[in-house]
Structures are given as structure tokens and as C-alpha cells.
CSV table of C-alpha atoms in Angstrom, one decimal:
chain,number,residue,atom,x,y,z
V,1,MET,CA,90.1,108.6,121.5
V,2,LYS,CA,90.3,110.1,118.2
V,3,ILE,CA,93.2,107.8,116.6
V,4,LYS,CA,92.6,108.3,113.3
V,5,PRO,CA,93.6,111.8,113.2
V,6,TRP,CA,97.3,110.7,114.6
V,7,ILE,CA,97.4,108.8,112.1
V,8,TYR,CA,96.9,110.4,109.6
V,9,ALA,CA,98.8,113.1,110.7
V,10,SER,CA,101.6,110.4,110.8
V,11,ARG,CA,101.3,110.1,106.8
V,12,PRO,CA,101.7,106.3,106.9
V,13,LYS,CA,102.0,106.1,103.3
V,14,THR,CA,105.3,108.3,103.7
V,15,LEU,CA,107.2,106.1,105.8
V,16,VAL,CA,108.3,104.0,102.8
V,17,ALA,CA,110.9,106.5,102.9
V,18,SER,CA,112.6,105.6,106.5
V,19,ILE,CA,112.0,101.8,106.3
V,20,VAL,CA,113.0,101.0,102.6
V,21,PRO,CA,116.2,101.9,104.0
V,22,ILE,CA,117.2,99.8,106.7
V,23,ILE,CA,115.6,97.1,104.9
V,24,SER,CA,118.1,97.2,102.2
V,25,SER,CA,120.8,97.9,104.4
V,26,SER,CA,120.3,94.5,106.0
V,27,ILE,CA,119.6,92.7,102.7
V,28,ILE,CA,122.8,93.5,101.6
V,29,ILE,CA,125.2,92.8,104.4
V,30,PRO,CA,128.0,90.4,103.8
V,31,ASP,CA,127.0,87.8,106.0
V,32,MET,CA,123.7,87.2,107.4
V,33,LYS,CA,124.8,85.0,110.1
V,34,ILE,CA,126.3,88.7,111.6
V,35,PHE,CA,122.5,89.7,111.3
V,36,LYS,CA,120.8,91.0,114.5
V,37,PRO,CA,117.0,91.0,114.7
V,38,SER,CA,116.7,93.2,117.7
V,39,ILE,CA,119.1,96.3,116.1
V,40,PHE,CA,117.2,96.2,113.0
V,41,PHE,CA,113.9,96.3,115.5
V,42,LEU,CA,115.1,99.1,117.2
V,43,THR,CA,116.5,100.9,114.0
V,44,VAL,CA,112.9,100.7,112.1
V,45,ILE,CA,111.4,101.8,114.9
V,46,SER,CA,113.5,104.9,115.6
V,47,ALA,CA,113.7,106.2,112.3
V,48,MET,CA,109.9,105.5,112.2
V,49,ILE,CA,109.7,108.2,115.1
V,50,ILE,CA,112.0,110.5,114.0
V,51,GLN,CA,109.8,111.0,110.2
V,52,ILE,CA,106.4,110.8,112.2
V,53,ILE,CA,108.4,114.1,114.2
V,54,THR,CA,109.5,115.7,111.1
V,55,ASN,CA,105.7,115.0,109.6
V,56,TYR,CA,104.1,116.2,112.9
V,57,VAL,CA,106.8,119.7,113.0
V,58,ASN,CA,105.6,119.8,109.6
V,59,ASP,CA,102.0,119.6,110.2
V,60,LEU,CA,102.9,122.0,112.5
V,61,PHE,CA,104.5,125.1,111.0
V,62,ASP,CA,103.0,125.1,107.3
V,63,PHE,CA,99.5,125.7,109.7
V,64,LEU,CA,101.3,128.5,112.0
V,65,ASN,CA,102.8,129.8,108.6
V,66,GLY,CA,99.7,129.3,106.4
V,67,ALA,CA,100.9,127.4,103.8
V,68,ASP,CA,98.2,124.6,104.2
V,69,LYS,CA,95.1,127.1,103.2
V,70,ASN,CA,94.8,125.5,99.9
V,71,ARG,CA,96.5,121.7,99.7
V,72,LEU,CA,96.2,119.9,96.8
V,73,GLY,CA,97.6,117.1,98.9
V,74,PRO,CA,95.9,114.9,101.6
V,75,LYS,CA,94.5,116.8,104.7
V,76,ARG,CA,96.5,118.4,107.3
V,77,MET,CA,94.8,117.7,110.7
V,78,LEU,CA,95.4,121.0,112.2
V,79,GLN,CA,94.4,122.9,109.0
V,80,SER,CA,91.3,120.9,109.3
V,81,GLY,CA,90.9,121.2,113.0
V,82,LEU,CA,90.9,117.7,113.8
V,83,LEU,CA,94.2,118.0,116.5
V,84,SER,CA,95.1,121.7,118.1
V,85,GLU,CA,98.7,122.6,118.5
V,86,THR,CA,98.9,122.0,121.8
V,87,GLU,CA,98.0,117.9,120.8
V,88,ILE,CA,100.9,118.1,118.7
V,89,LYS,CA,103.1,119.9,120.1
V,90,ASN,CA,102.4,117.2,123.2
V,91,ALA,CA,102.8,114.5,120.7
V,92,VAL,CA,105.7,115.1,119.3
V,93,LYS,CA,107.5,115.3,122.6
V,94,PHE,CA,106.4,112.2,124.1
V,95,LEU,CA,108.0,110.9,120.4
V,96,LEU,CA,111.2,112.7,121.4
V,97,ILE,CA,111.4,110.8,124.3
V,98,MET,CA,110.3,107.1,123.0
V,99,GLY,CA,112.8,107.8,120.1
V,100,ILE,CA,115.5,108.3,122.5
V,101,LEU,CA,114.6,105.5,124.9
V,102,SER,CA,114.5,103.2,121.2
V,103,GLY,CA,117.6,104.7,120.2
V,104,LEU,CA,120.0,104.4,123.3
V,105,PRO,CA,120.3,100.7,123.0
V,106,LEU,CA,121.6,101.7,119.4
V,107,VAL,CA,123.7,103.8,120.7
V,108,ILE,CA,125.3,101.7,123.3
V,109,HIS,CA,125.4,99.3,120.5
V,110,GLY,CA,127.1,101.7,118.1
V,111,GLY,CA,128.9,104.1,119.6
V,112,TRP,CA,129.6,107.7,119.0
V,113,ALA,CA,129.3,107.9,115.2
V,114,ILE,CA,124.9,106.5,115.5
V,115,LEU,CA,125.0,109.1,119.2
V,116,LEU,CA,125.5,111.6,116.4
V,117,ILE,CA,123.4,110.3,113.4
V,118,GLY,CA,120.7,110.3,116.5
V,119,LEU,CA,121.2,114.1,117.7
V,120,SER,CA,121.1,115.5,114.5
V,121,SER,CA,118.1,113.4,112.9
V,122,PHE,CA,116.1,114.9,115.7
V,123,LEU,CA,117.4,118.2,115.2
V,124,PHE,CA,117.1,118.9,111.8
V,125,ALA,CA,113.1,116.5,112.2
V,126,TYR,CA,112.5,120.4,114.0
V,127,LEU,CA,114.5,122.3,111.4
V,128,TYR,CA,112.7,121.5,108.4
V,129,THR,CA,109.9,123.4,108.6
V,130,ALA,CA,110.7,125.2,112.4
V,131,GLY,CA,113.1,127.3,113.5
V,132,PRO,CA,115.2,130.9,112.1
V,133,ILE,CA,116.0,129.0,108.3
V,134,PRO,CA,113.7,126.5,108.1
V,135,LEU,CA,115.0,123.6,105.3
V,136,ALA,CA,111.8,123.4,103.2
V,137,TYR,CA,111.2,127.0,103.2
V,138,ASN,CA,115.3,127.6,101.9
V,139,GLY,CA,115.4,125.5,99.3
V,140,LEU,CA,117.5,123.0,101.6
V,141,GLY,CA,114.3,120.5,102.1
V,142,ASP,CA,116.0,117.4,99.0
V,143,LEU,CA,119.5,117.8,100.5
V,144,PHE,CA,118.2,117.2,103.9
V,145,VAL,CA,116.2,114.2,102.1
V,146,PHE,CA,119.3,113.2,100.4
V,147,ILE,CA,121.0,112.5,102.9
V,148,TYR,CA,119.0,111.5,106.0
V,149,PHE,CA,116.7,109.1,104.3
V,150,GLY,CA,119.3,108.2,101.5
V,151,LEU,CA,123.1,108.2,102.7
V,152,ILE,CA,122.7,107.6,106.3
V,153,ALA,CA,119.9,106.1,107.1
V,154,VAL,CA,121.4,102.7,104.9
V,155,MET,CA,125.2,103.4,105.9
V,156,GLY,CA,123.8,104.1,109.4
V,157,SER,CA,121.5,101.1,109.3
V,158,TYR,CA,124.3,99.1,107.6
V,159,TYR,CA,127.1,100.0,110.3
V,160,LEU,CA,124.8,98.9,113.0
V,161,GLN,CA,124.9,95.5,111.9
V,162,THR,CA,128.6,95.0,110.4
V,163,GLY,CA,130.3,97.6,112.5
V,164,PHE,CA,131.6,99.1,109.4
V,165,ILE,CA,130.8,100.9,105.9
V,166,ASP,CA,131.9,99.8,102.9
V,167,GLN,CA,131.2,101.2,99.4
V,168,ASN,CA,127.9,99.2,99.1
V,169,SER,CA,125.9,100.8,101.5
V,170,VAL,CA,127.2,103.8,99.8
V,171,TRP,CA,125.7,102.8,96.3
V,172,LEU,CA,122.4,101.9,97.6
V,173,GLY,CA,122.4,104.9,100.5
V,174,ILE,CA,122.4,107.3,96.9
V,175,SER,CA,120.0,104.9,95.0
V,176,ILE,CA,117.5,105.1,97.6
V,177,GLY,CA,118.2,109.1,98.2
V,178,ALA,CA,118.0,109.6,94.9
V,179,LYS,CA,114.2,108.0,94.8
V,180,ASN,CA,113.4,109.7,98.0
V,181,VAL,CA,114.3,113.6,96.9
V,182,ILE,CA,112.3,112.1,93.5
V,183,LEU,CA,109.2,111.9,95.6
V,184,LEU,CA,109.6,115.3,97.7
V,185,SER,CA,110.4,117.0,93.9
V,186,ILE,CA,107.2,115.3,92.6
V,187,ASN,CA,105.2,116.9,96.0
V,188,ASN,CA,107.4,120.5,95.3
V,189,ILE,CA,105.7,120.3,91.8
V,190,ARG,CA,102.1,119.4,92.7
V,191,ASP,CA,102.2,122.3,95.4
V,192,TYR,CA,104.6,125.1,93.2
V,193,LYS,CA,101.2,128.0,92.9
V,194,GLU,CA,100.6,127.1,96.8
V,195,ASP,CA,104.2,127.5,97.8
V,196,LYS,CA,105.0,130.5,95.5
V,197,LYS,CA,102.2,132.3,97.1
V,198,ASN,CA,102.7,131.2,100.5
V,199,ASN,CA,106.6,132.3,100.4
V,200,LYS,CA,107.4,128.5,101.0
V,201,LYS,CA,110.9,128.7,98.8
V,202,THR,CA,111.3,125.2,97.6
V,203,LEU,CA,114.1,124.5,95.4
V,204,ILE,CA,111.7,124.2,92.4
V,205,VAL,CA,110.0,127.5,93.7
V,206,TYR,CA,113.5,128.9,93.4
V,207,LEU,CA,114.2,127.5,89.9
V,208,GLY,CA,111.0,126.5,88.4
V,209,GLN,CA,108.6,123.5,87.4
V,210,ASN,CA,110.8,122.7,84.5
V,211,PHE,CA,114.0,122.4,87.1
V,212,GLY,CA,112.1,120.1,89.2
V,213,ARG,CA,111.0,117.5,86.3
V,214,ALA,CA,115.0,117.5,84.9
V,215,GLN,CA,116.0,116.8,88.4
V,216,ILE,CA,113.8,114.5,88.8
V,217,LEU,CA,115.1,112.5,85.4
V,218,PHE,CA,118.8,113.4,86.5
V,219,LEU,CA,117.8,111.4,89.9
V,220,PHE,CA,116.6,108.7,88.1
V,221,ILE,CA,119.5,108.2,86.0
V,222,LEU,CA,121.6,108.4,89.4
V,223,SER,CA,119.8,106.0,91.2
V,224,TYR,CA,120.6,103.2,88.3
V,225,ILE,CA,123.9,103.9,88.1
V,226,SER,CA,124.1,103.6,91.9
V,227,LEU,CA,122.5,100.0,91.7
V,228,PHE,CA,124.5,99.1,88.6
V,229,ASN,CA,128.1,100.0,90.7
V,230,LEU,CA,126.0,98.0,94.1
V,231,SER,CA,125.4,94.8,91.2
V,232,ILE,CA,129.5,95.1,90.6
V,233,GLY,CA,130.0,95.5,94.4
V,234,LEU,CA,128.2,92.8,95.5
V,235,ASP,CA,129.7,90.9,92.3
V,236,GLN,CA,126.1,89.8,91.3
V,237,HIS,CA,125.1,91.3,88.0
V,238,LEU,CA,121.6,89.8,88.1
V,239,ILE,CA,120.6,92.4,90.8
V,240,PHE,CA,120.9,94.9,88.1
V,241,TYR,CA,118.8,93.5,85.3
V,242,LEU,CA,116.2,92.2,87.6
V,243,ILE,CA,116.2,96.2,88.8
V,244,LEU,CA,115.8,97.0,85.4
V,245,ILE,CA,112.7,95.4,85.5
V,246,GLY,CA,110.6,98.5,87.6
V,247,VAL,CA,111.9,101.0,84.8
V,248,PRO,CA,108.7,101.0,83.1
V,249,ILE,CA,107.0,102.7,86.3
V,250,SER,CA,110.1,104.8,86.5
V,251,ILE,CA,109.4,105.8,82.8
V,252,ASN,CA,105.6,106.3,83.8
V,253,ILE,CA,106.5,108.3,87.2
V,254,LEU,CA,108.7,110.9,84.6
V,255,TYR,CA,105.6,111.3,82.7
V,256,ASP,CA,103.3,112.1,85.3
V,257,SER,CA,105.7,114.7,86.3
V,258,ILE,CA,105.8,116.3,82.8
V,259,TYR,CA,102.5,116.2,81.4
V,260,LYS,CA,100.4,116.1,85.3
V,261,LYS,CA,99.1,118.8,87.5
V,262,GLU,CA,98.2,118.9,90.9
V,263,THR,CA,95.7,116.6,92.4
V,264,VAL,CA,96.8,114.0,89.9
V,265,LEU,CA,100.0,114.1,91.4
V,266,ASN,CA,99.3,112.5,94.2
V,267,LYS,CA,98.7,109.0,92.8
V,268,THR,CA,102.4,109.6,91.2
V,269,LEU,CA,103.9,110.4,94.6
V,270,ALA,CA,102.6,106.4,95.5
V,271,LYS,CA,104.2,105.0,92.2
V,272,VAL,CA,107.0,106.4,93.9
V,273,SER,CA,106.4,104.4,97.3
V,274,ALA,CA,105.6,101.5,95.3
V,275,LEU,CA,108.7,101.5,93.0
V,276,LEU,CA,111.0,101.8,96.2
V,277,VAL,CA,109.3,98.8,97.5
V,278,ILE,CA,109.6,97.0,94.3
V,279,GLU,CA,112.8,97.6,94.4
V,280,THR,CA,114.1,96.5,97.1
V,281,CYS,CA,111.8,93.2,96.9
V,282,LEU,CA,113.9,92.6,93.4
V,283,LEU,CA,117.3,93.2,95.2
V,284,MET,CA,116.4,90.8,98.3
V,285,ILE,CA,115.3,88.4,95.0
V,286,GLY,CA,118.7,88.9,92.9
V,287,LEU,CA,120.7,88.0,95.9
V,288,ASN,CA,119.4,84.7,97.1
V,289,LEU,CA,119.3,83.3,93.4
């Protein structure tokens, strides 16, 4: 049985984008006595399934649309012939069933709001690169990532643990959403020429690579402002000062986005993922000092 192609197609290095919001939101709940391990576990599983579905669908429709012909990023499994269209489609169906099974207890626990989040997440996982107006092909991918891998991921996870949403979950959601859009922006700067050639109209194809670099700078500023407000909301200013330890990495990422091109930016994507993990650890340390 071919296991490696399925692992590669799931893009394991990108799963940080769905796991970090859930872990971070659990760190900031006001009282750890109310923390629900089973809900946390199911939330992580459901979020990972949704992201893997998004990645599989993305692999499928980028292949069908010819957007993978001269990839600068990690190779895709359909384009390389390691997986077939039928296999990917069947995998998506299987994961959809698994996602429903893992999400059902969350819906029972969290109510209609979680049902709405779950259903819309599955829908947009498909619409990201499929459907009549695929988000990634019409400049809407950035907005989708910010909302679903930032605000909704954090606020939904926080709500499942606490039963309410407060300003701290909003600030954290904005910060993580901004960093996840930075991941997407660097990816789209790297793929600018190929995306333009294949009529994949990302926001950076619409507005240019310099816009993408300015966007990354703005998102970093937005993220740190949000983290500052979070530290005030948690009444723990030390959190913000600890998180500033990651600023040199942010500057390095910004430098890369300005001066580096194409395949070299693959390493920059790894730096953004590392920054998300580091900031999560620093947040935890700050709240426990």
C-alpha cells in the first residue's frame, strides 16, 4: 500500500495552520479547570481533516486546471502520477465521512453555531479551488484563510471550551489569521509567474508581487498589535514582551519575501510555520510565569 503519497498530498508541514489556532485558544481560556480534553482532541482531529480535504481538493483541481505543470513548490501527487483522480476523490469522500463523525460530538456539545462552522468549513474546503468561482483562482483565498484559519478556528475552539467568546479570542484569532495569510502570500509570491501563466488569479496576480510584500508587512504589524491587545486583555504584559523574541524571525521572513524568489521561498514558508509554533510556546510560557 502506498502510504507516502497520501502523506505528501496532505501537506503535513502546512497542518500547523489548523493545529496552532486550537492549541493557542486552549491556552488562553480563563480557567483551566473547565478545559475539556475530549473536546480539544476532537477539535484538532476535525480541523486537520478539513485542512487535508482542502489540500486534496486543491491537488485535484490544480491538476485538472493545469496549474501544477511547472511547480516551484513541493511536487503534487496527481501531477507526478503517484495518485490518480479516482483515488483522490475517494479519499475526499472518506475524509468527509470521518470529519462528520468527529464533528458530530462537537455539534452536540456546541450547538447550532458549531454546526454552521462545520458545514461552511466543508463547503469552503471544496470551493477553495473547485466550483464555479474557486476562491484561490479569484483573489479570495486570502480572505478565506484569514477567516477560517484565524478568526473562526480560534473563536470556535475557544467557544467549545468555554461556552462564550470574548475579546481575547478575537485578538488571538486576528493574530493567527494574519500569520496564516502571510504563509499564503509567500506561497503566491513564489508561484506568481506560473499562476499568471495558468490564469490562477490570486490576489498577488491581480495586484502584483510588490502588493504581496506590502501585505506581508501590514499583516505582521496587525499580528503584533493584536498580540499586544491580547496581553492587555489577559492582564499579562509579559506575554507581549516574550513574543517579541520572535521579531527577528519576522524581519527575516519579510526580508526573504522582498529579496528572494521562487524555490528559495520554500524555506521561508517553513520559517512562518516555525514562528507560529514559537509564538504559541511563548504564549504558554507567558501565562504560566
